[in-house]
Amino acid sequence: MATAYLAAEGFEAELDAELARAGVAVALRHGRLRVGEGPPVEAAWAANIWRGAERIAVSSIGHAARELRGRQRNWAVYAPEHRGRARLVAEQLPHVAARPLELGEVAPEAPLGSWTLLERDLLLAATDCSSPFVNGVARFAEDRQGPPSRAYLKLWETFARLRRWPAAGERCLDLGAAPGGWTWLLARTGAEVLAVDRAPPAPEVGALGNVTWRQGSAFAVDPAEVGAVDWWCSDLVAYPQRLLGLVTRWLATGVVRNLVCTVKFQGATDHDVAERFAALPGAQLWHLSQNKHELTCVIADPS
């Protein structure tokens, strides 16, 4: 069986480079999909990874639908080619609602397979995929009034994928917080939030009773002074190498239970530093639906 990697939209070159560095021989390119033989590898620039993908010869639209229904219920189609025929197949499959997530909800747990038509009479399908969202794209019932920026959607997607949100009373640290999108979301959970930035958060965020703003550089904060934090968060604009040093310093103190940070690339993608983030103990590296030329590094307490 094969493994298929669906590149995050606009980042096909990053995925190609990442797979090459991992030794994956790509045998087929199908739109944003990269197909190779062998077991899956970690690929941060893939919006979705199709594990154990199989090629299925089909003789008709009905035959294709029967083959998919015979494997499991829920399917998402990716159709860069043969769109009309793929739509007709999809119409014969059970409906997958994929409604936008409400604030506080987590990703669905029901298995969601992915399929495509490589040719009119040849499916590529996988019942086991890395993303719980259709083609790796999370959808949200956005709040367009409360948060001061849309950056909060990155943190929301992280919690949804982890299937865990901060709990009321937990301690959160938001480094580089202004204008306060991440702080706003953390505060909505009932957690206590220490927001650090040279600039103050938006007034409506700074006025929240469970938010404390500290003026200063995120790089100057002393972990010993802050103490234990349940969620260490950062959407800082910083060179990836410098951010890695900051993350490593905090992790070494043992005061961080969970960590979420955005690794933002300026200019060319630094795959070396991305690999160093991925190599941190317990780290996962994702390109989220809301990420641009950046990745999100997550270290979650398994307990």
Short mmCIF file of C-alpha atoms in Angstrom, two decimals:
data_model
loop_
_atom_site.label_atom_id
_atom_site.label_comp_id
_atom_site.label_asym_id
_atom_site.label_seq_id
_atom_site.Cartn_x
_atom_site.Cartn_y
_atom_site.Cartn_z
CA MET A 1 0.00 0.00 0.00
CA ALA A 2 0.96 3.61 -0.47
CA THR A 3 1.02 6.79 1.58
CA ALA A 4 -0.39 9.99 0.14
CA TYR A 5 0.46 13.46 1.41
CA LEU A 6 -1.88 16.36 0.65
CA ALA A 7 0.13 19.58 0.62
CA ALA A 8 -1.20 22.58 2.48
CA GLU A 9 -2.57 24.89 -0.20
CA GLY A 10 0.19 27.03 -1.66
CA PHE A 11 2.98 25.05 0.03
CA GLU A 12 3.58 22.20 -2.40
CA ALA A 13 7.26 23.14 -2.73
CA GLU A 14 7.72 23.00 1.05
CA LEU A 15 6.14 19.54 1.19
CA ASP A 16 8.24 18.31 -1.74
CA ALA A 17 11.41 19.44 0.03
CA GLU A 18 10.31 17.93 3.33
CA LEU A 19 9.51 14.55 1.76
CA ALA A 20 12.81 14.53 -0.12
CA ARG A 21 14.70 15.21 3.11
CA ALA A 22 12.82 12.29 4.71
CA GLY A 23 13.81 9.97 1.87
CA VAL A 24 10.30 9.59 0.44
CA ALA A 25 10.32 8.78 -3.27
CA VAL A 26 7.24 10.47 -4.74
CA ALA A 27 5.91 8.23 -7.50
CA LEU A 28 2.86 10.31 -8.42
CA ARG A 29 1.75 13.94 -8.21
CA HIS A 30 -1.99 14.51 -8.41
CA GLY A 31 -2.87 18.14 -7.81
CA ARG A 32 -1.57 18.86 -4.31
CA LEU A 33 -1.39 15.13 -3.52
CA ARG A 34 1.98 13.39 -3.38
CA VAL A 35 1.91 9.59 -3.45
CA GLY A 36 4.78 7.33 -2.44
CA GLU A 37 5.19 3.69 -1.49
CA GLY A 38 5.99 2.68 2.06
CA PRO A 39 4.91 3.69 5.55
CA PRO A 40 4.08 7.31 6.38
CA VAL A 41 6.62 9.80 7.65
CA GLU A 42 5.94 12.94 9.66
CA ALA A 43 5.25 15.78 7.25
CA ALA A 44 4.42 19.15 8.78
CA TRP A 45 3.62 20.76 5.42
CA ALA A 46 0.96 18.15 4.66
CA ALA A 47 -2.55 19.28 5.50
CA ASN A 48 -3.52 15.61 5.58
CA ILE A 49 -1.70 12.30 5.34
CA TRP A 50 -3.50 9.31 3.83
CA ARG A 51 -2.10 6.23 5.53
CA GLY A 52 -2.36 2.85 3.86
CA ALA A 53 -3.81 4.30 0.66
CA GLU A 54 -4.97 1.69 -1.85
CA ARG A 55 -5.62 1.83 -5.57
CA ILE A 56 -9.05 0.44 -6.43
CA ALA A 57 -10.08 -0.32 -10.01
CA VAL A 58 -13.74 0.53 -10.63
CA SER A 59 -16.05 -0.01 -13.58
CA SER A 60 -18.69 2.64 -12.89
CA ILE A 61 -19.81 5.45 -10.59
CA GLY A 62 -21.99 3.04 -8.61
CA HIS A 63 -19.14 0.54 -8.33
CA ALA A 64 -16.82 3.24 -6.98
CA ALA A 65 -19.39 4.25 -4.35
CA ARG A 66 -19.93 0.62 -3.31
CA GLU A 67 -16.20 0.06 -2.91
CA LEU A 68 -15.92 3.08 -0.61
CA ARG A 69 -19.07 2.30 1.41
CA GLY A 70 -17.80 -1.23 1.89
CA ARG A 71 -14.74 0.08 3.69
CA GLN A 72 -16.29 2.65 6.06
CA ARG A 73 -19.03 5.27 6.32
CA ASN A 74 -17.40 8.71 6.26
CA TRP A 75 -15.44 9.95 3.27
CA ALA A 76 -14.03 13.23 1.97
CA VAL A 77 -13.22 13.67 -1.70
CA TYR A 78 -10.22 15.50 -3.12
CA ALA A 79 -10.84 16.09 -6.82
CA PRO A 80 -8.25 18.13 -8.73
CA GLU A 81 -9.24 16.13 -11.85
CA HIS A 82 -12.36 14.28 -13.03
CA ARG A 83 -14.41 16.64 -10.86
CA GLY A 84 -17.79 15.87 -12.40
CA ARG A 85 -17.38 12.12 -12.08
CA ALA A 86 -16.05 12.49 -8.52
CA ARG A 87 -19.10 14.59 -7.60
CA LEU A 88 -21.42 11.86 -8.87
CA VAL A 89 -19.59 9.25 -6.79
CA ALA A 90 -19.70 11.49 -3.71
CA GLU A 91 -23.47 11.93 -4.11
CA GLN A 92 -23.87 8.18 -3.58
CA LEU A 93 -21.95 8.21 -0.31
CA PRO A 94 -23.37 9.01 3.16
CA HIS A 95 -23.46 12.73 3.85
CA VAL A 96 -20.70 14.12 6.07
CA ALA A 97 -21.93 17.30 7.76
CA ALA A 98 -18.52 18.85 8.58
CA ARG A 99 -20.27 21.84 10.17
CA PRO A 100 -18.17 24.71 11.53
CA LEU A 101 -16.94 24.15 15.07
CA GLU A 102 -18.41 26.26 17.84
CA LEU A 103 -16.12 27.84 20.42
CA GLY A 104 -15.00 25.21 22.92
CA GLU A 105 -15.73 22.24 20.67
CA VAL A 106 -13.08 19.75 19.60
CA ALA A 107 -12.48 17.90 16.36
CA PRO A 108 -14.84 15.03 15.55
CA GLU A 109 -13.60 11.58 16.50
CA ALA A 110 -15.44 9.57 13.85
CA PRO A 111 -12.96 8.20 11.27
CA LEU A 112 -12.89 10.27 8.08
CA GLY A 113 -11.36 8.65 5.02
CA SER A 114 -10.13 10.42 1.91
CA TRP A 115 -10.35 9.46 -1.74
CA THR A 116 -9.67 10.75 -5.22
CA LEU A 117 -10.04 9.63 -8.81
CA LEU A 118 -6.58 9.17 -10.26
CA GLU A 119 -8.27 8.14 -13.50
CA ARG A 120 -11.90 7.70 -14.51
CA ASP A 121 -11.73 4.04 -13.51
CA LEU A 122 -9.13 4.16 -10.72
CA LEU A 123 -9.64 5.30 -7.14
CA LEU A 124 -7.01 6.09 -4.56
CA ALA A 125 -8.53 5.82 -1.09
CA ALA A 126 -7.42 5.65 2.54
CA THR A 127 -9.59 4.93 5.57
CA ASP A 128 -6.91 6.20 7.97
CA CYS A 129 -6.00 9.89 7.70
CA SER A 130 -4.01 12.21 9.93
CA SER A 131 -6.53 15.07 9.91
CA PRO A 132 -10.09 14.84 11.29
CA PHE A 133 -11.14 17.62 8.89
CA VAL A 134 -12.13 17.42 5.23
CA ASN A 135 -8.88 17.74 3.26
CA GLY A 136 -7.23 19.02 6.44
CA VAL A 137 -9.20 22.28 6.51
CA ALA A 138 -10.86 23.20 9.81
CA ARG A 139 -13.94 25.43 9.74
CA PHE A 140 -15.07 27.64 12.62
CA ALA A 141 -18.13 29.59 13.65
CA GLU A 142 -16.02 32.73 13.98
CA ASP A 143 -16.59 35.46 16.51
CA ARG A 144 -16.17 38.67 14.53
CA GLN A 145 -16.89 40.98 17.46
CA GLY A 146 -14.89 39.85 20.50
CA PRO A 147 -11.30 39.06 19.46
CA PRO A 148 -9.08 41.94 18.25
CA SER A 149 -7.56 39.82 15.45
CA ARG A 150 -8.18 36.58 13.58
CA ALA A 151 -4.94 35.09 14.93
CA TYR A 152 -7.01 33.41 17.65
CA LEU A 153 -8.18 30.87 15.05
CA LYS A 154 -4.73 29.26 15.03
CA LEU A 155 -4.93 28.58 18.74
CA TRP A 156 -8.56 27.43 18.44
CA GLU A 157 -7.58 24.93 15.73
CA THR A 158 -4.73 23.67 17.92
CA PHE A 159 -7.06 22.97 20.85
CA ALA A 160 -9.61 21.38 18.52
CA ARG A 161 -6.97 19.02 17.09
CA LEU A 162 -5.64 18.20 20.53
CA ARG A 163 -9.26 17.61 21.60
CA ARG A 164 -8.45 19.48 24.79
CA TRP A 165 -8.91 23.09 25.91
CA PRO A 166 -7.38 24.88 28.89
CA ALA A 167 -9.49 24.43 31.99
CA ALA A 168 -10.87 27.15 34.24
CA GLY A 169 -8.25 28.24 36.73
CA GLU A 170 -5.26 26.93 34.78
CA ARG A 171 -2.32 29.32 34.29
CA CYS A 172 -1.55 30.49 30.77
CA LEU A 173 1.36 32.59 29.53
CA ASP A 174 0.95 34.45 26.23
CA LEU A 175 4.25 35.84 24.98
CA GLY A 176 4.09 38.57 22.34
CA ALA A 177 0.42 38.91 23.12
CA ALA A 178 -0.61 42.23 21.51
CA PRO A 179 -3.17 42.96 20.19
CA GLY A 180 -4.50 40.05 22.23
CA GLY A 181 -6.22 37.49 19.98
CA TRP A 182 -4.66 34.51 21.73
CA THR A 183 -5.11 36.12 25.16
CA TRP A 184 -8.79 36.67 24.39
CA LEU A 185 -9.30 33.00 23.51
CA LEU A 186 -7.38 31.75 26.54
CA ALA A 187 -9.40 34.04 28.80
CA ARG A 188 -12.66 32.71 27.34
CA THR A 189 -11.82 29.29 28.80
CA GLY A 190 -11.77 30.68 32.34
CA ALA A 191 -8.01 30.26 32.62
CA GLU A 192 -5.77 32.89 34.25
CA VAL A 193 -3.70 34.60 31.57
CA LEU A 194 -0.42 36.52 31.89
CA ALA A 195 0.01 38.47 28.64
CA VAL A 196 3.48 39.86 27.89
CA ASP A 197 4.30 42.38 25.17
CA ARG A 198 5.90 45.78 24.74
CA ALA A 199 2.52 47.06 23.56
CA PRO A 200 -0.68 46.70 25.58
CA PRO A 201 -3.47 44.41 24.42
CA ALA A 202 -6.66 45.86 22.96
CA PRO A 203 -8.60 47.65 25.73
CA GLU A 204 -11.44 45.13 25.73
CA VAL A 205 -8.93 42.30 26.24
CA GLY A 206 -6.88 44.08 28.91
CA ALA A 207 -10.08 44.79 30.83
CA LEU A 208 -10.92 41.10 31.26
CA GLY A 209 -10.78 40.11 34.91
CA ASN A 210 -8.63 37.02 34.37
CA VAL A 211 -6.01 38.79 32.22
CA THR A 212 -2.85 40.43 33.57
CA TRP A 213 -0.68 42.44 31.17
CA ARG A 214 3.03 42.83 31.74
CA GLN A 215 4.94 45.29 29.57
CA GLY A 216 8.25 44.07 28.24
CA SER A 217 10.05 41.77 25.85
CA ALA A 218 8.95 38.16 25.64
CA PHE A 219 12.62 37.18 25.57
CA ALA A 220 13.31 38.92 28.87
CA VAL A 221 10.72 37.07 30.94
CA ASP A 222 12.28 35.03 33.75
CA PRO A 223 10.77 31.53 34.02
CA ALA A 224 11.71 31.36 37.69
CA GLU A 225 9.73 34.53 38.37
CA VAL A 226 6.65 33.35 36.45
CA GLY A 227 6.64 29.85 37.88
CA ALA A 228 4.72 26.85 36.59
CA VAL A 229 2.39 27.41 33.65
CA ASP A 230 -0.19 24.99 32.30
CA TRP A 231 -0.13 26.52 28.81
CA TRP A 232 2.90 28.34 27.37
CA CYS A 233 1.74 30.14 24.22
CA SER A 234 3.46 32.35 21.67
CA ASP A 235 2.48 33.84 18.34
CA LEU A 236 5.59 36.02 18.36
CA VAL A 237 7.06 37.49 15.20
CA ALA A 238 10.60 36.19 15.68
CA TYR A 239 13.27 34.46 13.67
CA PRO A 240 12.73 30.70 14.02
CA GLN A 241 16.24 30.08 15.37
CA ARG A 242 15.75 32.71 18.09
CA LEU A 243 12.31 31.32 18.97
CA LEU A 244 13.80 27.83 19.24
CA GLY A 245 16.29 29.14 21.78
CA LEU A 246 13.47 30.71 23.81
CA VAL A 247 11.39 27.53 23.72
CA THR A 248 14.37 25.35 24.65
CA ARG A 249 15.23 27.59 27.60
CA TRP A 250 11.70 27.43 29.00
CA LEU A 251 11.38 23.68 28.50
CA ALA A 252 14.65 23.11 30.31
CA THR A 253 13.25 24.71 33.46
CA GLY A 254 10.51 22.10 33.80
CA VAL A 255 7.81 24.72 34.50
CA VAL A 256 5.94 24.25 31.18
CA ARG A 257 3.20 21.60 31.03
CA ASN A 258 1.81 22.32 27.53
CA LEU A 259 3.31 24.49 24.79
CA VAL A 260 1.89 26.04 21.61
CA CYS A 261 3.96 28.37 19.44
CA THR A 262 3.99 29.62 15.87
CA VAL A 263 7.22 29.15 13.92
CA LYS A 264 7.21 31.97 11.38
CA PHE A 265 9.52 31.84 8.37
CA GLN A 266 10.88 34.98 6.78
CA GLY A 267 12.12 34.46 3.26
CA ALA A 268 13.04 30.88 2.41
CA THR A 269 11.69 28.04 4.53
CA ASP A 270 14.30 26.90 7.04
CA HIS A 271 13.78 23.14 7.01
CA ASP A 272 16.74 22.59 9.33
CA VAL A 273 15.21 24.61 12.15
CA ALA A 274 11.80 23.04 11.48
CA GLU A 275 13.37 19.63 12.04
CA ARG A 276 14.89 20.87 15.29
CA PHE A 277 11.47 21.97 16.52
CA ALA A 278 10.02 18.60 15.52
CA ALA A 279 12.82 16.86 17.44
CA LEU A 280 11.90 18.51 20.77
CA PRO A 281 10.66 15.86 23.23
CA GLY A 282 6.98 15.20 22.64
CA ALA A 283 6.69 17.82 19.89
CA GLN A 284 4.25 17.80 17.00
CA LEU A 285 4.68 20.18 14.08
CA TRP A 286 1.61 21.13 12.05
CA HIS A 287 0.66 23.42 9.23
CA LEU A 288 -2.79 24.49 10.40
CA SER A 289 -5.59 25.71 8.16
CA GLN A 290 -5.00 29.20 9.57
CA ASN A 291 -1.21 29.17 9.18
CA LYS A 292 0.45 31.12 6.41
CA HIS A 293 4.21 30.69 5.78
CA GLU A 294 4.55 29.24 9.26
CA LEU A 295 4.14 26.08 11.29
CA THR A 296 2.66 25.47 14.71
CA CYS A 297 4.71 23.54 17.27
CA VAL A 298 2.71 21.74 19.96
CA ILE A 299 3.94 19.87 23.02
CA ALA A 300 1.02 18.47 24.98
CA ASP A 301 1.09 16.84 28.40
CA PRO A 302 -0.17 13.29 27.75
CA SER A 303 -1.90 13.21 31.14
#
